[in-house]
PDB file of C-alpha atoms in Angstrom:
ATOM      1  CA  UNK A 934     -23.273-112.473 105.251  1.00  0.00           C
ATOM      2  CA  UNK A 935     -24.966-110.466 102.512  1.00  0.00           C
ATOM      3  CA  UNK A 936     -22.000-108.289 101.173  1.00  0.00           C
ATOM      4  CA  UNK A 937     -21.776-106.465  98.155  1.00  0.00           C
ATOM      5  CA  UNK A 938     -22.258-106.162  95.141  1.00  0.00           C
ATOM      6  CA  UNK A 939     -26.074-106.484  95.344  1.00  0.00           C
ATOM      7  CA  UNK A 940     -28.377-107.051  92.039  1.00  0.00           C
ATOM      8  CA  UNK A 941     -29.647-103.402  92.740  1.00  0.00           C
ATOM      9  CA  UNK A 942     -27.733-100.812  94.423  1.00  0.00           C
ATOM     10  CA  UNK A 943     -28.983-100.346  97.717  1.00  0.00           C
ATOM     11  CA  UNK A 944     -30.760 -96.983  98.444  1.00  0.00           C
ATOM     12  CA  UNK A 945     -31.708 -96.616 102.011  1.00  0.00           C
ATOM     13  CA  UNK A 946     -33.346 -93.357 103.569  1.00  0.00           C
ATOM     14  CA  UNK A 947     -35.050 -91.665 106.268  1.00  0.00           C
ATOM     15  CA  UNK A 948     -37.498 -88.554 106.128  1.00  0.00           C
ATOM     16  CA  UNK A 949     -34.347 -86.463 106.101  1.00  0.00           C
ATOM     17  CA  UNK A 950     -31.673 -87.913 103.953  1.00  0.00           C
ATOM     18  CA  UNK A 951     -31.283 -90.602 101.290  1.00  0.00           C
ATOM     19  CA  UNK A 952     -27.924 -92.660 100.445  1.00  0.00           C
ATOM     20  CA  UNK A 953     -27.730 -93.690  97.119  1.00  0.00           C
ATOM     21  CA  UNK A 954     -24.951 -94.650  94.737  1.00  0.00           C
ATOM     22  CA  UNK A 955     -22.597 -91.687  93.689  1.00  0.00           C
ATOM     23  CA  UNK A 956     -23.296 -90.867  90.201  1.00  0.00           C
ATOM     24  CA  UNK A 957     -20.831 -89.543  87.688  1.00  0.00           C
ATOM     25  CA  UNK A 958     -22.858 -86.231  87.633  1.00  0.00           C
ATOM     26  CA  UNK A 959     -22.154 -85.778  91.606  1.00  0.00           C
ATOM     27  CA  UNK A 960     -18.314 -85.967  91.110  1.00  0.00           C
ATOM     28  CA  UNK A 961     -17.626 -82.178  90.527  1.00  0.00           C
ATOM     29  CA  UNK A 962     -19.539 -81.636  93.687  1.00  0.00           C
ATOM     30  CA  UNK A 963     -17.331 -83.785  95.612  1.00  0.00           C
ATOM     31  CA  UNK A 964     -14.082 -83.055  94.396  1.00  0.00           C
ATOM     32  CA  UNK A 965     -13.112 -81.190  97.877  1.00  0.00           C
ATOM     33  CA  UNK A 966     -14.265 -84.520  99.909  1.00  0.00           C
ATOM     34  CA  UNK A 967     -12.998 -87.247  97.359  1.00  0.00           C
ATOM     35  CA  UNK A 968     -10.365 -89.369  98.942  1.00  0.00           C
ATOM     36  CA  UNK A 969      -8.635 -92.939  97.982  1.00  0.00           C
ATOM     37  CA  UNK A 970      -6.342 -94.833 100.421  1.00  0.00           C
ATOM     38  CA  UNK A 971      -5.678 -91.410 102.146  1.00  0.00           C
ATOM     39  CA  UNK A 972      -5.114 -89.401  98.818  1.00  0.00           C
ATOM     40  CA  UNK A 973      -7.538 -86.577  98.552  1.00  0.00           C
ATOM     41  CA  UNK A 974      -8.655 -85.561  95.139  1.00  0.00           C
ATOM     42  CA  UNK A 975      -7.097 -82.098  93.482  1.00  0.00           C
ATOM     43  CA  UNK A 976      -9.412 -82.086  90.548  1.00  0.00           C
ATOM     44  CA  UNK A 977     -12.520 -83.841  88.728  1.00  0.00           C
ATOM     45  CA  UNK A 978     -10.352 -85.922  86.749  1.00  0.00           C
ATOM     46  CA  UNK A 979      -8.516 -87.413  89.993  1.00  0.00           C
ATOM     47  CA  UNK A 980     -11.775 -87.710  91.745  1.00  0.00           C
ATOM     48  CA  UNK A 981     -13.406 -89.618  88.549  1.00  0.00           C
ATOM     49  CA  UNK A 982     -10.294 -92.005  89.071  1.00  0.00           C
ATOM     50  CA  UNK A 983     -11.002 -92.528  92.714  1.00  0.00           C
ATOM     51  CA  UNK A 984     -14.633 -93.095  92.049  1.00  0.00           C
ATOM     52  CA  UNK A 985     -13.918 -95.638  89.257  1.00  0.00           C
ATOM     53  CA  UNK A 986     -11.704 -97.461  92.016  1.00  0.00           C
ATOM     54  CA  UNK A 987     -14.587 -97.126  94.413  1.00  0.00           C
ATOM     55  CA  UNK A 988     -16.599 -98.737  91.936  1.00  0.00           C
ATOM     56  CA  UNK A 989     -14.058-101.629  91.412  1.00  0.00           C
ATOM     57  CA  UNK A 990     -13.798-102.078  95.204  1.00  0.00           C
ATOM     58  CA  UNK A 991     -17.735-102.207  95.286  1.00  0.00           C
ATOM     59  CA  UNK A 992     -18.054-104.724  92.391  1.00  0.00           C
ATOM     60  CA  UNK A 993     -15.031-106.965  94.222  1.00  0.00           C
ATOM     61  CA  UNK A 994     -17.378-106.901  97.774  1.00  0.00           C
ATOM     62  CA  UNK A 995     -14.883-104.864  99.579  1.00  0.00           C
ATOM     63  CA  UNK A 996     -16.811-101.909 100.099  1.00  0.00           C
ATOM     64  CA  UNK A 997     -20.009-100.171  99.472  1.00  0.00           C
ATOM     65  CA  UNK A 998     -20.176 -96.221  99.188  1.00  0.00           C
ATOM     66  CA  UNK A 999     -23.084 -93.875  99.390  1.00  0.00           C
ATOM     67  CA  UNK A1000     -24.024 -90.191  98.395  1.00  0.00           C
ATOM     68  CA  UNK A1001     -25.511 -88.321 101.203  1.00  0.00           C
ATOM     69  CA  UNK A1002     -28.602 -86.664  99.788  1.00  0.00           C
ATOM     70  CA  UNK A1003     -30.826 -83.865 101.096  1.00  0.00           C
ATOM     71  CA  UNK A1004     -34.057 -85.064 100.480  1.00  0.00           C
ATOM     72  CA  UNK A1005     -35.941 -81.679 100.630  1.00  0.00           C
ATOM     73  CA  UNK A1006     -33.590 -80.159  98.290  1.00  0.00           C
ATOM     74  CA  UNK A1007     -32.221 -83.282  96.384  1.00  0.00           C
ATOM     75  CA  UNK A1008     -28.460 -81.695  96.905  1.00  0.00           C
ATOM     76  CA  UNK A1009     -25.972 -84.188  97.647  1.00  0.00           C
ATOM     77  CA  UNK A1010     -24.383 -83.108 101.134  1.00  0.00           C
ATOM     78  CA  UNK A1011     -21.521 -85.515 101.619  1.00  0.00           C
ATOM     79  CA  UNK A1012     -20.750 -89.097 101.386  1.00  0.00           C
ATOM     80  CA  UNK A1013     -20.336 -92.183 103.696  1.00  0.00           C
ATOM     81  CA  UNK A1014     -19.723 -95.994 103.491  1.00  0.00           C
ATOM     82  CA  UNK A1015     -18.072 -99.158 104.708  1.00  0.00           C
ATOM     83  CA  UNK A1016     -14.768-100.109 103.965  1.00  0.00           C
ATOM     84  CA  UNK A1017     -11.836-102.935 104.889  1.00  0.00           C
ATOM     85  CA  UNK A1018     -12.663-106.176 106.623  1.00  0.00           C
ATOM     86  CA  UNK A1019     -16.163-107.040 105.278  1.00  0.00           C
ATOM     87  CA  UNK A1020     -15.107-110.513 104.119  1.00  0.00           C
ATOM     88  CA  UNK A1021     -14.591-110.997 108.177  1.00  0.00           C
ATOM     89  CA  UNK A1022     -17.534-109.500 109.366  1.00  0.00           C
ATOM     90  CA  UNK A1023     -16.449-106.129 110.225  1.00  0.00           C
ATOM     91  CA  UNK A1024     -16.825-102.788 108.516  1.00  0.00           C
ATOM     92  CA  UNK A1025     -14.756 -99.575 108.994  1.00  0.00           C
ATOM     93  CA  UNK A1026     -17.378 -96.874 108.625  1.00  0.00           C
ATOM     94  CA  UNK A1027     -16.059 -93.602 106.792  1.00  0.00           C
ATOM     95  CA  UNK A1028     -17.810 -90.250 106.335  1.00  0.00           C
ATOM     96  CA  UNK A1029     -17.338 -86.907 105.091  1.00  0.00           C
ATOM     97  CA  UNK A1030     -19.419 -83.677 104.355  1.00  0.00           C
ATOM     98  CA  UNK A1031     -18.972 -80.985 102.110  1.00  0.00           C
ATOM     99  CA  UNK A1032     -18.152 -77.782 104.624  1.00  0.00           C
ATOM    100  CA  UNK A1033     -21.472 -75.811 103.636  1.00  0.00           C
ATOM    101  CA  UNK A1034     -23.541 -78.763 104.816  1.00  0.00           C
ATOM    102  CA  UNK A1035     -21.561 -79.475 108.380  1.00  0.00           C
ATOM    103  CA  UNK A1036     -23.510 -78.737 111.740  1.00  0.00           C
ATOM    104  CA  UNK A1037     -26.839 -79.487 110.350  1.00  0.00           C
ATOM    105  CA  UNK A1038     -27.520 -82.905 111.490  1.00  0.00           C
ATOM    106  CA  UNK A1039     -27.051 -84.765 108.300  1.00  0.00           C
ATOM    107  CA  UNK A1040     -24.269 -87.043 109.004  1.00  0.00           C
ATOM    108  CA  UNK A1041     -25.899 -88.285 112.449  1.00  0.00           C
ATOM    109  CA  UNK A1042     -28.751 -89.529 109.812  1.00  0.00           C
ATOM    110  CA  UNK A1043     -26.164 -90.950 107.531  1.00  0.00           C
ATOM    111  CA  UNK A1044     -24.340 -92.682 110.404  1.00  0.00           C
ATOM    112  CA  UNK A1045     -27.540 -94.313 111.757  1.00  0.00           C
ATOM    113  CA  UNK A1046     -28.608 -95.344 108.430  1.00  0.00           C
ATOM    114  CA  UNK A1047     -25.501 -97.266 107.179  1.00  0.00           C
ATOM    115  CA  UNK A1048     -24.891 -98.667 110.861  1.00  0.00           C
ATOM    116  CA  UNK A1049     -28.268 -99.965 110.740  1.00  0.00           C
ATOM    117  CA  UNK A1050     -27.630-101.563 107.243  1.00  0.00           C
ATOM    118  CA  UNK A1051     -24.454-102.968 108.070  1.00  0.00           C
ATOM    119  CA  UNK A1052     -25.817-104.899 111.007  1.00  0.00           C
ATOM    120  CA  UNK A1053     -28.996-105.804 109.796  1.00  0.00           C
ATOM    121  CA  UNK A1054     -28.533-106.104 105.883  1.00  0.00           C
ATOM    122  CA  UNK A1055     -24.732-106.701 105.288  1.00  0.00           C
ATOM    123  CA  UNK A1056     -24.745-109.102 108.542  1.00  0.00           C
ATOM    124  CA  UNK A1057     -21.504-107.216 110.091  1.00  0.00           C
ATOM    125  CA  UNK A1058     -20.681-108.055 113.477  1.00  0.00           C
ATOM    126  CA  UNK A1059     -18.594-105.198 114.208  1.00  0.00           C
ATOM    127  CA  UNK A1060     -18.452-101.744 113.000  1.00  0.00           C
ATOM    128  CA  UNK A1061     -15.608 -99.962 113.478  1.00  0.00           C
ATOM    129  CA  UNK A1062     -14.534 -95.643 113.084  1.00  0.00           C
ATOM    130  CA  UNK A1063     -11.290 -94.282 113.384  1.00  0.00           C
ATOM    131  CA  UNK A1064     -10.685 -90.298 114.037  1.00  0.00           C
ATOM    132  CA  UNK A1065      -8.268 -88.363 115.810  1.00  0.00           C
ATOM    133  CA  UNK A1066      -8.903 -87.027 119.295  1.00  0.00           C
ATOM    134  CA  UNK A1067      -8.998 -83.707 118.271  1.00  0.00           C
ATOM    135  CA  UNK A1068     -11.580 -84.262 115.866  1.00  0.00           C
ATOM    136  CA  UNK A1069     -14.716 -82.750 118.115  1.00  0.00           C
ATOM    137  CA  UNK A1070     -17.008 -83.079 115.536  1.00  0.00           C
ATOM    138  CA  UNK A1071     -16.421 -86.765 114.585  1.00  0.00           C
ATOM    139  CA  UNK A1072     -16.353 -87.606 118.325  1.00  0.00           C
ATOM    140  CA  UNK A1073     -19.720 -86.278 119.323  1.00  0.00           C
ATOM    141  CA  UNK A1074     -21.107 -87.944 116.158  1.00  0.00           C
ATOM    142  CA  UNK A1075     -19.789 -91.689 117.349  1.00  0.00           C
ATOM    143  CA  UNK A1076     -21.062 -90.542 120.771  1.00  0.00           C
ATOM    144  CA  UNK A1077     -24.748 -89.456 119.171  1.00  0.00           C
ATOM    145  CA  UNK A1078     -24.859 -92.947 117.081  1.00  0.00           C
ATOM    146  CA  UNK A1079     -23.523 -95.349 119.832  1.00  0.00           C
ATOM    147  CA  UNK A1080     -20.159 -96.094 119.306  1.00  0.00           C
ATOM    148  CA  UNK A1081     -17.864 -96.769 122.030  1.00  0.00           C
ATOM    149  CA  UNK A1082     -14.338 -96.000 122.224  1.00  0.00           C
ATOM    150  CA  UNK A1083     -12.215 -99.240 122.157  1.00  0.00           C
ATOM    151  CA  UNK A1084      -8.354 -98.582 121.506  1.00  0.00           C
ATOM    152  CA  UNK A1085      -6.036 -95.799 121.034  1.00  0.00           C
ATOM    153  CA  UNK A1086      -4.131 -96.683 117.799  1.00  0.00           C
ATOM    154  CA  UNK A1087      -0.969 -95.595 116.366  1.00  0.00           C
ATOM    155  CA  UNK A1088      -0.185 -92.046 114.564  1.00  0.00           C
ATOM    156  CA  UNK A1089      -2.683 -90.297 116.994  1.00  0.00           C
ATOM    157  CA  UNK A1090      -5.692 -92.106 116.061  1.00  0.00           C
ATOM    158  CA  UNK A1091      -8.438 -93.657 118.182  1.00  0.00           C
ATOM    159  CA  UNK A1092     -10.876 -96.561 117.220  1.00  0.00           C
ATOM    160  CA  UNK A1093     -14.735 -96.530 117.967  1.00  0.00           C
ATOM    161  CA  UNK A1094     -16.762 -99.728 117.461  1.00  0.00           C
ATOM    162  CA  UNK A1095     -20.449-100.784 117.624  1.00  0.00           C
ATOM    163  CA  UNK A1096     -21.003-104.594 118.039  1.00  0.00           C
ATOM    164  CA  UNK A1097     -23.959-106.741 116.665  1.00  0.00           C
ATOM    165  CA  UNK A1098     -26.133-107.407 119.842  1.00  0.00           C
TER     166      UNK A1098
END
């Protein structure tokens, strides 16, 4: 497997979006969607602290987290990345868009790029995504990006997966 950290932080993209390292200058725009261990940031200081923990996780080979950038406007529209279980060949993918950018197709592009990177570059054998049955947008996204429903979990959560071919 080819796990983080990398000599150069990987930027990946297509004709619509670029996935790149989150910069400190991005943090004020991302406060509303900044989370770490299930806790949401309430201000720039807390989001910055969370970002530093995410950097530590990347440096320790435990995650990779990208800003999702609209290539046409060079605007950060959300974040996505892999967490949990990388050493075992499993990556849990997580993603979130800023409310103003939801429903415009950004996440479909970002999810396809990150899954492709996880399988082909990182060498993951399984990618999972966890959501709730009520999260219609996430359910549609997972369906569009070839995830299959795997199992119902505790706390009203559902696990989806993609396995390496």
